Amino acid sequence: MAVSLHRLFSYVLGALVVTAAAHKSAPSVTSTAASSTLTGIAATAPTIGPSHQVGRLPALGWNSWNAYSCNINETKILDAADLFISLGLADAGYEYVNIDDCWPLETRDASTGRIVPDPSKFPSGISGVADQVHALGLKLGIYSDAGTNTCAGFPGSLGNETVDAEAFAEWGVDYLKYDNCNVPSNWTDAATPPDNDWYNSNSAIRYRQMTAALNQTGKPVHFSLCIWGDANVWEWGDRVGHSWRMTGDVSASWSSISSIIAANAQHLDSVDFFSHNDMDMMEIGNGDLTLEEQRTHFAAWAFLKSPILLGTDLNNLNSTQLDIIKNAQLLAFHQDPIVGTPATPFNATASAPSTSPPEFYAGKSSKGTHVFIINTNTTATKTFEFGNVPGLGFGRFRVQDMWTGKNLGTFANKFSITVDTHDTAALLIHRA
Ligand code: GLA
């Protein structure tokens, strides 16, 4: 079993503190309010919540889509799993190896009604791939859709939730990404959801049906709602799954990365243990993102506690990119066993300009207080006052660079650092 010491320690510590770490929506089973006036499907839809045996921390792993699109097969999936081990990614905490769209045949099995893995792409079947991934100490994810068909046109699970959840459980699947394409017109959302609660919207109910089906199998599955920020998902996502996409699809460009950060920064109250805004999969290694932009992509996903699912052919990562995605201090912040909340924007100084996305974020971890500074423009000196960082106050503080582990010195009242174009400074701060 390739379980890293870091992960084992986090897990044990996490188990010890889980009762102390209050979460805003603890129960895994919810029910509609007694005063509810719900009618129709909203009145009878399942209210079972997601398993809390998995998904406490944001997922760390890899997904096939940004790397290969539809052009997948089991060799590529197992190659990624092997590279988790040989590149030290498993030791750094990466565990989910996720298959995206295009894994099955176009039609279900006529007698069982099941989705059939395409034997030309997956000769070992999904269960054979799961066995090999599990043998490496890793977990396997799969993909389906809360509509009639997936975005690429393969069978979707709407109306077939039970048969599909049973197949996924039987195959040993640990993670389900559930997409939002090809929704039949009778499932369209009303302008205002029943009882004015988007949990009762048709969109939420399409996902709730799969939560219930997964629950019935008895196998805990990490449930990832690929709902693109629709139906105010941040208001109800943790009653249905463990993470939920906040936007449309990411691309390997600064405008995409920065606009996803900006969109997500508005809904950080939803993020805590078992409750993760998903900023979409990583583009590190793809397109022509600068090194600084790749650092910001990783740092922001880490300090906002989004799932981090690598999305490139791992063979092509250079050592600088590997250092970014294996950065121990940023991963420790992301996977903190005691603090579930992300860093959030703060006013750095009285005269700090307002930007989109915000540039200054502060948060706590079990190591101390952190400040993250994204430079949304060209190289500049960025300054914040310690007294403006929530929880710090005035005085003298020691500042460490989380990227390098280097001690930057002791400072009074305020701190300044030069940040390159589109780069992110990541700082750990202690009272001196
Ligand atoms: C949607 C999702 C993507 C990917 C594709 C697959 O666009 O948002 O992440 O899964 O479908 O077709």
Short mmCIF file of C-alpha atoms and ligand atoms in Angstrom, two decimals:
data_model
loop_
_atom_site.label_atom_id
_atom_site.label_comp_id
_atom_site.label_asym_id
_atom_site.label_seq_id
_atom_site.Cartn_x
_atom_site.Cartn_y
_atom_site.Cartn_z
CA MET A 1 0.00 0.00 0.00
CA ALA A 2 1.50 3.29 -1.10
CA VAL A 3 -0.07 5.35 1.67
CA SER A 4 2.13 8.32 2.50
CA LEU A 5 3.09 9.08 6.08
CA HIS A 6 1.66 12.54 5.57
CA ARG A 7 -1.73 11.16 4.59
CA LEU A 8 -1.72 8.56 7.35
CA PHE A 9 -0.88 11.23 9.92
CA SER A 10 -3.55 13.54 8.56
CA TYR A 11 -6.07 10.76 8.67
CA VAL A 12 -5.35 9.78 12.27
CA LEU A 13 -5.24 13.40 13.40
CA GLY A 14 -8.40 14.10 11.41
CA ALA A 15 -10.20 11.25 13.15
CA LEU A 16 -9.11 12.62 16.53
CA VAL A 17 -10.33 16.12 15.87
CA VAL A 18 -13.40 15.36 13.82
CA THR A 19 -15.75 15.85 16.78
CA ALA A 20 -14.08 19.13 17.72
CA ALA A 21 -14.23 20.51 14.23
CA ALA A 22 -17.82 21.64 14.01
CA HIS A 23 -19.22 21.72 10.50
CA LYS A 24 -22.10 23.91 9.52
CA SER A 25 -24.20 21.03 8.17
CA ALA A 26 -23.23 17.95 10.08
CA PRO A 27 -25.97 15.39 9.38
CA SER A 28 -25.50 13.07 6.45
CA VAL A 29 -29.25 12.52 6.25
CA THR A 30 -31.45 15.53 5.71
CA SER A 31 -35.16 15.94 5.44
CA THR A 32 -37.40 18.67 4.13
CA ALA A 33 -38.84 21.09 6.67
CA ALA A 34 -42.02 20.03 8.47
CA SER A 35 -43.74 23.23 7.35
CA SER A 36 -42.94 22.39 3.72
CA THR A 37 -45.55 23.12 1.10
CA LEU A 38 -43.77 20.97 -1.47
CA THR A 39 -45.79 19.21 -4.12
CA GLY A 40 -45.01 16.89 -7.02
CA ILE A 41 -41.51 15.52 -7.46
CA ALA A 42 -40.02 17.93 -4.91
CA ALA A 43 -42.26 16.43 -2.22
CA THR A 44 -41.20 12.85 -2.87
CA ALA A 45 -37.57 13.17 -3.98
CA PRO A 46 -35.00 11.37 -1.82
CA THR A 47 -33.41 13.44 0.94
CA ILE A 48 -30.60 11.08 1.90
CA GLY A 49 -27.26 12.93 2.17
CA PRO A 50 -23.81 11.89 0.94
CA SER A 51 -21.65 9.44 2.87
CA HIS A 52 -19.41 11.10 5.42
CA GLN A 53 -17.00 8.17 5.35
CA VAL A 54 -15.34 9.86 2.37
CA GLY A 55 -14.90 13.40 1.04
CA ARG A 56 -13.96 15.20 4.26
CA LEU A 57 -11.01 16.90 2.54
CA PRO A 58 -10.89 18.20 -1.04
CA ALA A 59 -9.94 15.45 -3.49
CA LEU A 60 -6.39 15.16 -4.82
CA GLY A 61 -5.86 13.22 -8.00
CA TRP A 62 -5.93 13.19 -11.80
CA ASN A 63 -8.68 13.13 -14.44
CA SER A 64 -8.38 12.09 -18.09
CA TRP A 65 -10.43 14.89 -19.74
CA ASN A 66 -8.03 17.86 -20.00
CA ALA A 67 -5.22 15.52 -21.05
CA TYR A 68 -6.94 13.24 -23.56
CA SER A 69 -10.54 14.38 -24.08
CA CYS A 70 -12.44 11.39 -25.57
CA ASN A 71 -9.27 9.66 -26.69
CA ILE A 72 -8.89 7.38 -23.66
CA ASN A 73 -8.09 3.76 -22.97
CA GLU A 74 -6.99 1.66 -20.03
CA THR A 75 -3.29 1.96 -20.91
CA LYS A 76 -3.46 5.73 -20.46
CA ILE A 77 -5.39 5.44 -17.18
CA LEU A 78 -3.02 2.83 -15.74
CA ASP A 79 -0.01 4.83 -16.95
CA ALA A 80 -1.28 7.80 -14.92
CA ALA A 81 -1.69 5.53 -11.89
CA ASP A 82 1.86 4.18 -12.28
CA LEU A 83 3.17 7.74 -12.57
CA PHE A 84 1.46 8.66 -9.28
CA ILE A 85 3.90 6.22 -7.70
CA SER A 86 7.06 6.83 -9.75
CA LEU A 87 6.79 10.65 -9.67
CA GLY A 88 6.13 10.74 -5.91
CA LEU A 89 2.62 12.09 -6.38
CA ALA A 90 1.08 9.33 -4.25
CA ASP A 91 3.52 10.14 -1.45
CA ALA A 92 2.49 13.79 -1.75
CA GLY A 93 -1.16 12.77 -1.18
CA TYR A 94 -2.60 12.36 -4.70
CA GLU A 95 -4.96 9.39 -4.67
CA TYR A 96 -7.85 9.56 -7.19
CA VAL A 97 -7.27 8.33 -10.76
CA ASN A 98 -10.44 9.40 -12.58
CA ILE A 99 -11.82 8.30 -15.92
CA ASP A 100 -13.91 11.04 -17.60
CA ASP A 101 -16.37 10.89 -20.51
CA CYS A 102 -16.23 8.33 -23.37
CA TRP A 103 -15.48 5.10 -21.48
CA PRO A 104 -18.60 3.08 -22.48
CA LEU A 105 -20.31 1.75 -25.55
CA GLU A 106 -23.08 3.91 -26.98
CA THR A 107 -25.86 1.53 -25.93
CA ARG A 108 -26.65 -0.19 -22.67
CA ASP A 109 -26.65 -3.97 -22.31
CA ALA A 110 -30.05 -5.10 -23.59
CA SER A 111 -30.61 -7.69 -20.86
CA THR A 112 -29.06 -6.13 -17.73
CA GLY A 113 -29.72 -2.49 -18.63
CA ARG A 114 -26.18 -1.69 -17.53
CA ILE A 115 -23.74 0.74 -19.15
CA VAL A 116 -21.07 -1.38 -20.87
CA PRO A 117 -17.38 -0.40 -20.77
CA ASP A 118 -16.09 -0.21 -24.36
CA PRO A 119 -14.04 -3.43 -24.67
CA SER A 120 -11.78 -1.91 -27.30
CA LYS A 121 -10.79 0.89 -24.89
CA PHE A 122 -11.05 -1.05 -21.62
CA PRO A 123 -10.35 -4.74 -22.33
CA SER A 124 -10.05 -5.39 -18.57
CA GLY A 125 -13.39 -3.68 -17.94
CA ILE A 126 -13.71 -0.96 -15.31
CA SER A 127 -13.44 -3.59 -12.57
CA GLY A 128 -10.12 -4.82 -13.98
CA VAL A 129 -8.78 -1.26 -14.05
CA ALA A 130 -10.09 -0.66 -10.51
CA ASP A 131 -8.26 -3.77 -9.28
CA GLN A 132 -4.97 -2.55 -10.74
CA VAL A 133 -5.44 0.99 -9.42
CA HIS A 134 -6.32 -0.35 -5.97
CA ALA A 135 -3.27 -2.62 -6.00
CA LEU A 136 -1.17 0.58 -6.16
CA GLY A 137 -2.95 1.93 -3.06
CA LEU A 138 -4.93 4.43 -5.17
CA LYS A 139 -8.63 5.01 -5.86
CA LEU A 140 -10.58 4.91 -9.11
CA GLY A 141 -13.11 7.46 -10.31
CA ILE A 142 -15.65 7.23 -13.09
CA TYR A 143 -17.99 9.58 -14.93
CA SER A 144 -21.68 9.68 -15.76
CA ASP A 145 -24.35 12.32 -16.33
CA ALA A 146 -27.61 13.47 -14.69
CA GLY A 147 -29.28 13.52 -18.11
CA THR A 148 -30.15 11.08 -20.86
CA ASN A 149 -26.65 11.17 -22.36
CA THR A 150 -23.23 12.44 -21.39
CA CYS A 151 -21.82 15.58 -22.97
CA ALA A 152 -20.04 13.41 -25.55
CA GLY A 153 -23.22 11.43 -26.25
CA PHE A 154 -22.67 8.22 -24.27
CA PRO A 155 -25.40 6.80 -21.97
CA GLY A 156 -26.39 9.06 -19.05
CA SER A 157 -27.82 7.86 -15.75
CA LEU A 158 -31.02 9.93 -15.33
CA GLY A 159 -33.73 7.33 -14.64
CA ASN A 160 -31.12 4.57 -14.39
CA GLU A 161 -29.48 5.69 -11.16
CA THR A 162 -29.98 2.41 -9.28
CA VAL A 163 -28.66 0.08 -11.97
CA ASP A 164 -25.68 2.37 -12.62
CA ALA A 165 -24.79 2.95 -8.96
CA GLU A 166 -24.91 -0.82 -8.41
CA ALA A 167 -22.57 -1.44 -11.35
CA PHE A 168 -20.12 1.26 -10.19
CA ALA A 169 -20.09 -0.21 -6.65
CA GLU A 170 -19.65 -3.75 -7.95
CA TRP A 171 -16.73 -2.64 -10.14
CA GLY A 172 -15.03 -1.03 -7.11
CA VAL A 173 -15.45 2.59 -8.19
CA ASP A 174 -14.56 5.09 -5.42
CA TYR A 175 -15.50 8.43 -7.02
CA LEU A 176 -18.27 9.54 -9.36
CA LYS A 177 -18.15 12.73 -11.42
CA TYR A 178 -21.73 13.41 -12.45
CA ASP A 179 -22.19 15.79 -15.39
CA ASN A 180 -25.09 18.00 -16.45
CA CYS A 181 -25.62 17.55 -20.21
CA ASN A 182 -28.73 16.44 -22.14
CA VAL A 183 -31.33 17.25 -19.52
CA PRO A 184 -34.84 16.44 -20.80
CA SER A 185 -37.22 19.42 -21.04
CA ASN A 186 -39.49 18.10 -18.28
CA TRP A 187 -36.54 18.46 -15.88
CA THR A 188 -35.90 22.15 -16.59
CA ASP A 189 -35.78 24.39 -13.50
CA ALA A 190 -38.52 26.89 -12.73
CA ALA A 191 -37.37 30.51 -12.32
CA THR A 192 -37.97 30.17 -8.57
CA PRO A 193 -37.51 26.78 -6.93
CA PRO A 194 -40.18 25.20 -4.67
CA ASP A 195 -40.16 26.77 -1.18
CA ASN A 196 -37.59 29.19 -2.59
CA ASP A 197 -34.88 26.61 -1.81
CA TRP A 198 -32.70 25.49 -4.73
CA TYR A 199 -32.30 22.13 -2.97
CA ASN A 200 -35.85 21.49 -4.21
CA SER A 201 -35.06 22.49 -7.81
CA ASN A 202 -35.28 19.92 -10.56
CA SER A 203 -31.52 20.24 -11.00
CA ALA A 204 -30.85 19.34 -7.38
CA ILE A 205 -33.34 16.47 -7.56
CA ARG A 206 -31.57 14.97 -10.60
CA TYR A 207 -28.45 14.80 -8.44
CA ARG A 208 -30.29 13.75 -5.25
CA GLN A 209 -31.57 10.66 -7.07
CA MET A 210 -27.99 9.54 -7.62
CA THR A 211 -26.99 10.34 -4.00
CA ALA A 212 -29.75 7.97 -2.86
CA ALA A 213 -28.74 5.26 -5.35
CA LEU A 214 -25.09 5.47 -4.29
CA ASN A 215 -26.16 5.29 -0.66
CA GLN A 216 -28.23 2.15 -1.30
CA THR A 217 -25.18 0.25 -2.54
CA GLY A 218 -23.55 0.58 0.89
CA LYS A 219 -20.18 1.49 -0.68
CA PRO A 220 -19.00 5.01 0.22
CA VAL A 221 -18.37 6.91 -3.03
CA HIS A 222 -17.00 10.43 -3.36
CA PHE A 223 -19.80 12.24 -5.24
CA SER A 224 -18.68 15.14 -7.45
CA LEU A 225 -21.51 17.25 -8.91
CA CYS A 226 -20.41 18.60 -12.30
CA ILE A 227 -23.21 21.19 -12.36
CA TRP A 228 -21.27 24.26 -13.60
CA GLY A 229 -22.52 26.60 -10.83
CA ASP A 230 -26.16 26.15 -11.88
CA ALA A 231 -29.13 26.25 -9.49
CA ASN A 232 -27.11 28.05 -6.76
CA VAL A 233 -25.41 24.71 -6.07
CA TRP A 234 -23.16 26.22 -3.38
CA GLU A 235 -26.32 26.60 -1.23
CA TRP A 236 -27.19 22.88 -1.23
CA GLY A 237 -24.24 20.94 -2.64
CA ASP A 238 -23.13 19.55 0.72
CA ARG A 239 -26.58 18.01 1.24
CA VAL A 240 -26.14 16.05 -1.99
CA GLY A 241 -22.44 15.45 -2.68
CA HIS A 242 -18.91 16.28 -1.55
CA SER A 243 -17.90 18.80 -4.23
CA TRP A 244 -19.60 20.78 -7.00
CA ARG A 245 -18.36 22.59 -10.05
CA MET A 246 -18.75 26.36 -9.76
CA THR A 247 -18.30 27.33 -13.42
CA GLY A 248 -18.20 26.08 -17.00
CA ASP A 249 -15.12 24.29 -18.27
CA VAL A 250 -11.64 25.57 -17.49
CA SER A 251 -9.17 26.16 -20.31
CA ALA A 252 -5.40 26.61 -20.29
CA SER A 253 -5.44 30.42 -20.33
CA TRP A 254 -4.96 33.17 -17.75
CA SER A 255 -8.41 34.61 -18.51
CA SER A 256 -10.03 31.26 -17.69
CA ILE A 257 -8.02 30.64 -14.52
CA SER A 258 -8.49 34.17 -13.19
CA SER A 259 -12.22 34.29 -13.97
CA ILE A 260 -12.76 30.97 -12.15
CA ILE A 261 -10.94 32.36 -9.09
CA ALA A 262 -13.10 35.51 -9.27
CA ALA A 263 -16.35 33.52 -9.52
CA ASN A 264 -15.43 31.19 -6.70
CA ALA A 265 -14.22 33.97 -4.39
CA GLN A 266 -17.84 35.08 -4.04
CA HIS A 267 -19.03 31.84 -2.48
CA LEU A 268 -16.32 30.79 -0.03
CA ASP A 269 -18.78 30.53 2.88
CA SER A 270 -19.80 27.16 1.41
CA VAL A 271 -16.35 25.62 1.79
CA ASP A 272 -15.53 23.45 4.81
CA PHE A 273 -15.03 19.79 5.63
CA PHE A 274 -17.19 17.59 3.31
CA SER A 275 -18.13 20.73 1.37
CA HIS A 276 -15.98 21.83 -1.55
CA ASN A 277 -16.51 24.34 -4.32
CA ASP A 278 -14.91 22.66 -7.36
CA MET A 279 -12.96 25.10 -9.55
CA ASP A 280 -12.53 22.41 -12.25
CA MET A 281 -9.55 20.31 -13.24
CA MET A 282 -5.96 21.48 -13.50
CA GLU A 283 -4.38 22.77 -16.72
CA ILE A 284 -0.78 22.68 -15.44
CA GLY A 285 1.23 21.18 -18.30
CA ASN A 286 -1.31 22.26 -20.96
CA GLY A 287 -1.43 25.20 -23.37
CA ASP A 288 0.91 28.11 -22.90
CA LEU A 289 0.31 29.15 -19.30
CA THR A 290 3.43 30.85 -17.96
CA LEU A 291 5.23 29.29 -15.03
CA GLU A 292 3.85 32.05 -12.80
CA GLU A 293 0.31 31.37 -14.03
CA GLN A 294 0.75 27.67 -13.30
CA ARG A 295 1.92 28.56 -9.77
CA THR A 296 -1.18 30.72 -9.27
CA HIS A 297 -3.42 27.99 -10.71
CA PHE A 298 -2.08 25.51 -8.15
CA ALA A 299 -1.86 27.92 -5.21
CA ALA A 300 -5.39 29.30 -5.65
CA TRP A 301 -6.93 25.84 -6.01
CA ALA A 302 -5.03 24.86 -2.84
CA PHE A 303 -5.81 27.89 -0.66
CA LEU A 304 -9.49 27.97 -1.76
CA LYS A 305 -9.67 24.21 -1.02
CA SER A 306 -10.98 23.15 -4.43
CA PRO A 307 -10.46 19.56 -5.51
CA ILE A 308 -7.10 19.38 -7.31
CA LEU A 309 -7.34 16.93 -10.18
CA LEU A 310 -4.30 17.07 -12.45
CA GLY A 311 -5.32 17.18 -16.11
CA THR A 312 -2.30 16.53 -18.24
CA ASP A 313 -0.22 13.61 -19.53
CA LEU A 314 1.94 13.26 -16.42
CA ASN A 315 4.86 11.98 -18.54
CA ASN A 316 5.34 15.50 -19.90
CA LEU A 317 5.63 17.40 -16.62
CA ASN A 318 9.06 18.94 -16.07
CA SER A 319 10.74 19.14 -12.69
CA THR A 320 9.58 22.73 -12.06
CA GLN A 321 5.96 21.74 -12.69
CA LEU A 322 6.36 18.67 -10.46
CA ASP A 323 7.76 20.90 -7.71
CA ILE A 324 4.68 23.12 -7.99
CA ILE A 325 2.14 20.30 -7.72
CA LYS A 326 4.07 18.53 -4.95
CA ASN A 327 4.67 21.67 -2.86
CA ALA A 328 4.41 20.32 0.68
CA GLN A 329 3.27 23.50 2.43
CA LEU A 330 0.49 24.31 -0.04
CA LEU A 331 -0.71 20.71 -0.02
CA ALA A 332 -0.66 20.72 3.80
CA PHE A 333 -2.86 23.85 3.79
CA HIS A 334 -5.24 22.18 1.29
CA GLN A 335 -5.40 18.92 3.23
CA ASP A 336 -5.35 20.44 6.74
CA PRO A 337 -6.94 17.95 9.16
CA ILE A 338 -8.08 20.59 11.67
CA VAL A 339 -9.10 23.64 9.65
CA GLY A 340 -11.66 23.00 6.91
CA THR A 341 -12.21 26.58 5.80
CA PRO A 342 -10.32 28.23 2.91
CA ALA A 343 -8.40 31.50 2.81
CA THR A 344 -10.71 34.42 2.04
CA PRO A 345 -10.16 37.91 0.60
CA PHE A 346 -9.20 40.76 2.97
CA ASN A 347 -8.39 44.47 2.59
CA ALA A 348 -4.60 44.63 2.56
CA THR A 349 -4.30 48.36 3.21
CA ALA A 350 -6.70 51.28 3.41
CA SER A 351 -5.73 52.27 -0.14
CA ALA A 352 -5.58 48.82 -1.78
CA PRO A 353 -7.37 48.91 -5.15
CA SER A 354 -10.19 46.49 -5.79
CA THR A 355 -9.40 43.91 -8.46
CA SER A 356 -11.06 40.92 -10.10
CA PRO A 357 -10.16 38.40 -8.82
CA PRO A 358 -9.23 39.82 -5.41
CA GLU A 359 -5.45 39.84 -4.88
CA PHE A 360 -5.11 39.37 -1.09
CA TYR A 361 -6.39 36.33 0.84
CA ALA A 362 -5.85 35.26 4.46
CA GLY A 363 -6.62 32.01 6.23
CA LYS A 364 -5.68 29.71 9.08
CA SER A 365 -4.14 26.27 9.10
CA SER A 366 -2.90 24.08 11.91
CA LYS A 367 0.53 25.64 11.23
CA GLY A 368 -0.53 29.28 11.74
CA THR A 369 -1.87 32.20 9.73
CA HIS A 370 -1.35 32.47 5.97
CA VAL A 371 -1.52 35.26 3.44
CA PHE A 372 -1.69 34.61 -0.30
CA ILE A 373 -1.17 37.40 -2.83
CA ILE A 374 -2.14 36.95 -6.49
CA ASN A 375 -0.70 39.56 -8.82
CA THR A 376 -3.48 40.08 -11.39
CA ASN A 377 -1.35 42.53 -13.36
CA THR A 378 2.32 43.18 -14.17
CA THR A 379 5.26 42.72 -11.75
CA ALA A 380 4.78 44.93 -8.70
CA THR A 381 5.47 45.28 -5.00
CA LYS A 382 2.48 44.17 -2.97
CA THR A 383 1.97 45.39 0.60
CA PHE A 384 -0.40 44.39 3.40
CA GLU A 385 -0.74 45.52 7.02
CA PHE A 386 -0.57 42.78 9.63
CA GLY A 387 -3.35 44.58 11.51
CA ASN A 388 -5.67 44.01 8.53
CA VAL A 389 -5.11 40.24 8.48
CA PRO A 390 -7.96 38.62 10.42
CA GLY A 391 -6.62 37.28 13.74
CA LEU A 392 -3.15 38.87 13.59
CA GLY A 393 -3.43 42.40 15.03
CA PHE A 394 -0.46 44.72 15.46
CA GLY A 395 3.13 43.84 16.40
CA ARG A 396 6.12 42.01 14.96
CA PHE A 397 5.77 38.91 12.84
CA ARG A 398 8.02 36.25 11.32
CA VAL A 399 7.18 35.55 7.67
CA GLN A 400 8.06 32.36 5.79
CA ASP A 401 7.76 31.73 2.03
CA MET A 402 5.59 28.62 1.64
CA TRP A 403 6.95 27.91 -1.85
CA THR A 404 10.58 27.62 -0.71
CA GLY A 405 10.27 27.15 3.07
CA LYS A 406 12.67 30.11 3.39
CA ASN A 407 12.39 32.44 6.36
CA LEU A 408 11.93 35.96 4.94
CA GLY A 409 12.63 37.72 8.27
CA THR A 410 10.78 39.57 11.02
CA PHE A 411 8.65 42.58 10.18
CA ALA A 412 6.64 45.20 12.08
CA ASN A 413 3.26 46.64 11.08
CA LYS A 414 3.35 45.79 7.39
CA PHE A 415 4.96 43.47 4.87
CA SER A 416 5.92 44.08 1.22
CA ILE A 417 6.96 41.59 -1.44
CA THR A 418 7.60 41.78 -5.18
CA VAL A 419 5.24 39.48 -7.05
CA ASP A 420 5.78 38.74 -10.74
CA THR A 421 3.06 39.09 -13.37
CA HIS A 422 0.24 36.60 -12.58
CA ASP A 423 2.33 34.92 -9.87
CA THR A 424 1.18 34.18 -6.31
CA ALA A 425 3.09 34.77 -3.08
CA ALA A 426 2.29 32.21 -0.38
CA LEU A 427 3.23 33.16 3.19
CA LEU A 428 3.12 31.57 6.64
CA ILE A 429 3.07 34.12 9.46
CA HIS A 430 3.80 33.78 13.18
CA ARG A 431 3.99 36.42 15.90
CA ALA A 432 7.65 37.12 16.60
C1 GLA B 1 -18.44 18.66 -19.56
C2 GLA B 1 -17.67 18.75 -18.26
C3 GLA B 1 -16.21 18.51 -18.52
C4 GLA B 1 -16.01 17.12 -19.16
C5 GLA B 1 -16.85 17.03 -20.43
C6 GLA B 1 -16.87 15.62 -20.98
O1 GLA B 1 -18.09 19.70 -20.43
O2 GLA B 1 -17.87 20.00 -17.64
O3 GLA B 1 -15.47 18.59 -17.31
O4 GLA B 1 -16.38 16.13 -18.25
O5 GLA B 1 -18.21 17.41 -20.19
O6 GLA B 1 -17.69 15.51 -22.11
#
